[in-house]
């Protein structure tokens, strides 16, 4: 299964949700790969810790090979590293992603990620793609490469309105490039059950018929610690309420 976590807005929890759900999948024995397409590399740092500072081949280096002719094509697996967590591998981000963006776009490399990830389907049960906060070449590549899409939502009214243009973008990719792409659902993140406004905002989404997933993810200071220590919640504190919500959400997915 290939999944993309997508929202043009930054700070809604894309990297957090990608990394934590992938860590749970791996913890439950699924051979899992995270692909980090955001030049900011938050998932890469979260999953690798200080090792993220050392240069290593990743998504950018893989895509760069598609721009060059070579007699012996390198294997996609050459651009994947192990993380400290069993069953969890990473095709990491690097600043080279920024540098390559224009070139990849102008040379129509939009299907290269899909081709590579389809091929890797034999090695991995689950592939999770983290995307930058933009609808750019990398996000489109990811939406083309994926079978399903999760959309993190931060309960903000402004974000609610942005959801429609976001869903339109997904529909456009579906009809132009990827008929099989489905929207698996909206992941409500940093939900405050006692505040009136977020409840109303989420209820409006449900009333409008949008696929809002359960459970909603709480906001917790533990998440900051989890990022700082580069330990996904399932490894940092498996009994924590937020970890349990992540596990339940993971298990609700197909
Ligand atoms: N459920 C949560 N509880 C507390 N903090 C969270 C939660 N989800 C995300 N965050 C924090 O919000 C910030 C943005 O999250 P991130 O996953 O990097 O968003 P994005 O990838 O969409 O930009 C990070 O500092 C992260 O630690
Ligand atoms: Mg991110």
XYZ file of C-alpha atoms and ligand atoms in Angstrom:
282
model
C 0.000 0.000 0.000
C 1.340 3.388 -0.990
C 0.017 6.378 0.974
C 0.632 10.070 0.719
C 0.049 12.523 3.546
C -0.837 15.793 1.926
C -1.938 19.304 2.797
C -0.577 22.463 1.189
C -0.605 24.125 4.579
C 2.467 23.823 6.787
C 2.346 22.902 10.455
C -0.809 20.778 10.251
C 0.996 17.565 11.224
C 1.979 15.925 7.930
C 5.432 14.849 9.077
C 4.235 13.940 12.556
C 1.389 11.789 11.237
C 3.460 10.155 8.484
C 6.273 9.212 10.843
C 4.105 8.032 13.720
C 1.731 5.923 11.639
C 4.669 4.433 9.728
C 6.459 3.686 13.011
C 3.348 1.860 14.256
C 3.107 -0.131 11.029
C 6.756 -1.159 11.370
C 6.310 -1.944 15.066
C 3.452 -4.264 14.130
C 5.737 -6.124 11.753
C 4.945 -4.462 8.442
C 7.951 -3.839 6.213
C 7.617 -0.085 6.038
C 9.250 2.676 4.025
C 8.937 6.423 4.600
C 9.710 8.694 1.658
C 10.422 12.271 2.717
C 9.877 14.695 -0.154
C 9.976 17.870 1.916
C 13.309 19.733 1.578
C 12.855 20.743 5.237
C 13.368 17.093 6.111
C 11.359 16.979 9.321
C 10.465 13.302 8.963
C 14.062 12.485 8.118
C 15.288 14.162 11.297
C 12.472 12.691 13.357
C 13.261 9.134 12.237
C 17.050 9.307 12.036
C 17.979 11.765 14.774
C 21.511 13.128 14.549
C 22.335 10.662 11.798
C 20.231 12.944 9.569
C 23.156 15.413 9.591
C 25.405 13.010 7.742
C 25.056 13.099 3.998
C 23.295 10.032 2.686
C 21.541 9.106 -0.498
C 17.812 9.809 -0.482
C 14.879 10.950 -2.596
C 16.767 13.841 -4.232
C 19.740 11.688 -5.154
C 17.389 9.084 -6.588
C 15.522 11.663 -8.683
C 18.812 13.166 -9.810
C 19.728 9.860 -11.440
C 16.690 10.216 -13.685
C 18.261 13.362 -15.143
C 21.475 11.643 -16.124
C 22.225 8.926 -18.561
C 24.035 5.984 -17.064
C 24.942 2.641 -18.576
C 24.035 0.759 -15.451
C 20.986 2.269 -13.788
C 21.386 2.424 -10.018
C 18.933 0.450 -7.897
C 16.255 2.385 -6.032
C 17.226 0.505 -2.883
C 20.605 2.282 -3.018
C 18.768 5.439 -1.940
C 17.136 3.923 1.126
C 18.615 3.761 4.622
C 17.629 1.844 7.739
C 16.297 3.761 10.741
C 16.988 2.761 14.364
C 13.577 1.053 14.318
C 13.083 -2.477 13.120
C 11.219 -2.834 9.802
C 11.329 0.933 9.234
C 13.353 2.256 6.323
C 13.695 5.756 4.929
C 14.242 7.413 1.597
C 15.288 10.677 3.153
C 15.156 14.328 2.261
C 18.043 16.678 1.617
C 18.446 20.324 0.543
C 19.238 18.988 -2.937
C 15.469 18.583 -3.372
C 15.184 22.372 -3.544
C 17.951 22.628 -6.074
C 16.538 19.947 -8.371
C 12.916 21.023 -8.332
C 12.931 23.203 -11.468
C 14.987 20.788 -13.486
C 12.843 17.764 -12.649
C 9.716 19.698 -13.472
C 10.950 21.031 -16.788
C 12.060 17.568 -17.852
C 8.763 15.839 -17.024
C 10.066 13.481 -14.381
C 6.679 13.404 -12.665
C 6.203 9.610 -13.031
C 9.663 8.585 -11.839
C 8.720 8.333 -8.187
C 5.689 6.190 -8.977
C 7.735 3.831 -11.141
C 10.329 3.444 -8.401
C 7.818 2.929 -5.605
C 5.758 0.442 -7.592
C 8.940 -1.546 -8.113
C 9.698 -1.375 -4.381
C 6.275 -2.816 -3.632
C 7.860 -6.262 -3.469
C 10.176 -5.190 -0.661
C 7.702 -3.191 1.419
C 4.215 -3.827 2.728
C 3.627 -0.125 3.278
C 5.081 3.010 1.782
C 4.320 6.362 3.422
C 5.122 9.585 1.578
C 5.571 12.886 3.416
C 5.142 15.995 1.280
C 6.161 19.655 1.422
C 3.580 22.336 2.274
C 2.957 23.219 -1.367
C 1.334 21.824 -4.465
C 4.551 21.513 -6.415
C 6.404 18.885 -8.450
C 7.136 16.747 -5.390
C 3.589 16.801 -4.080
C 2.224 15.962 -7.522
C 4.765 13.165 -7.917
C 3.618 11.793 -4.578
C -0.081 12.021 -5.444
C 0.659 10.205 -8.688
C 2.713 7.556 -6.904
C 0.178 6.882 -4.159
C -2.859 4.664 -3.954
C -4.451 6.575 -1.108
C -4.231 9.991 0.443
C -4.546 11.136 4.050
C -5.228 14.792 4.728
C -4.226 16.200 8.112
C -6.504 18.954 9.327
C -5.791 21.394 12.144
C -9.374 22.438 12.944
C -8.791 25.986 11.798
C -11.655 27.655 9.928
C -9.270 29.049 7.348
C -7.949 25.515 6.752
C -11.504 24.262 6.357
C -12.025 26.558 3.411
C -8.652 25.589 1.953
C -9.745 21.934 2.070
C -11.945 22.367 -0.966
C -9.195 23.588 -3.234
C -7.030 20.815 -1.831
C -9.622 18.167 -2.670
C -9.973 19.726 -6.104
C -6.236 19.277 -6.650
C -6.548 15.621 -5.696
C -9.470 15.170 -8.099
C -7.462 16.762 -10.875
C -4.543 14.402 -10.293
C -7.013 11.519 -10.217
C -8.554 12.339 -13.554
C -5.335 13.338 -15.315
C -2.798 10.868 -13.949
C -3.905 8.431 -11.304
C -7.395 6.930 -11.623
C -6.790 4.613 -8.705
C -6.078 7.359 -6.157
C -8.561 7.489 -3.296
C -8.923 9.958 -0.464
C -8.742 7.707 2.556
C -9.762 10.484 4.849
C -9.172 13.613 6.833
C -7.093 13.230 9.996
C -8.141 15.717 12.636
C -5.011 16.757 14.508
C -4.413 18.752 17.687
C -8.103 18.509 18.492
C -9.249 20.326 21.628
C -12.410 18.568 22.763
C -13.329 21.279 25.248
C -13.169 24.181 22.823
C -16.379 24.988 20.988
C -14.970 26.243 17.714
C -12.910 23.211 16.629
C -15.854 20.930 17.408
C -18.109 23.041 15.249
C -15.551 23.166 12.432
C -15.106 19.386 12.377
C -18.867 18.833 12.593
C -19.284 21.036 9.537
C -16.889 18.826 7.596
C -18.862 15.742 8.603
C -22.148 17.430 7.704
C -20.740 18.283 4.304
C -20.109 14.585 3.748
C -16.322 14.681 3.942
C -14.576 11.503 5.108
C -13.415 12.500 8.594
C -11.458 9.691 10.233
C -11.676 8.578 13.868
C -10.259 9.030 16.390
C -9.187 12.650 16.424
C -5.610 13.204 17.551
C -5.142 15.211 20.734
C -2.596 17.898 21.224
C 0.127 16.866 23.637
C 3.409 18.344 24.858
C 4.752 14.801 24.628
C 4.909 15.287 20.881
C 7.552 17.978 21.267
C 9.648 15.583 23.327
C 9.070 12.859 20.755
C 10.474 15.101 18.004
C 13.341 16.362 20.151
C 14.428 12.849 21.074
C 13.748 11.502 17.569
C 11.595 8.767 19.064
C 8.180 8.191 17.493
C 5.409 8.016 20.094
C 5.057 4.226 19.891
C 8.662 3.936 21.075
C 8.685 6.922 23.441
C 5.498 6.206 25.345
C 3.344 3.360 24.031
C 0.681 3.862 26.723
C 0.245 7.570 26.139
C -3.230 8.720 25.148
C -1.936 10.243 21.904
C -0.039 7.045 21.055
C -3.217 5.054 21.584
C -5.074 7.419 19.268
C -2.403 6.927 16.626
C -2.660 3.139 16.994
C -6.455 3.238 16.733
C -6.263 5.502 13.709
C -3.687 3.218 12.104
C -5.836 0.162 12.734
C -8.875 1.874 11.237
C -7.054 2.234 7.918
C -7.374 -0.444 5.298
N -0.870 16.067 18.046
C 0.097 16.969 18.273
N 0.323 17.436 19.535
C 1.273 18.361 19.767
N 2.069 18.879 18.830
C 1.901 18.460 17.560
C 0.925 17.481 17.214
N 1.002 17.260 15.880
C 1.969 18.051 15.414
N 2.526 18.773 16.418
C 3.610 19.756 16.306
O 3.240 20.733 15.346
C 4.358 21.113 14.579
C 4.073 20.899 13.101
O 3.913 19.515 12.834
P 4.493 18.863 11.504
O 4.190 17.422 11.578
O 5.916 19.257 11.313
O 3.571 19.580 10.425
P 3.775 19.656 8.827
O 4.600 18.481 8.420
O 2.373 19.612 8.286
O 4.430 20.969 8.545
C 5.541 20.280 15.070
O 6.292 21.064 15.948
C 4.879 19.128 15.788
O 5.683 18.663 16.853
Mg 6.377 18.432 7.360
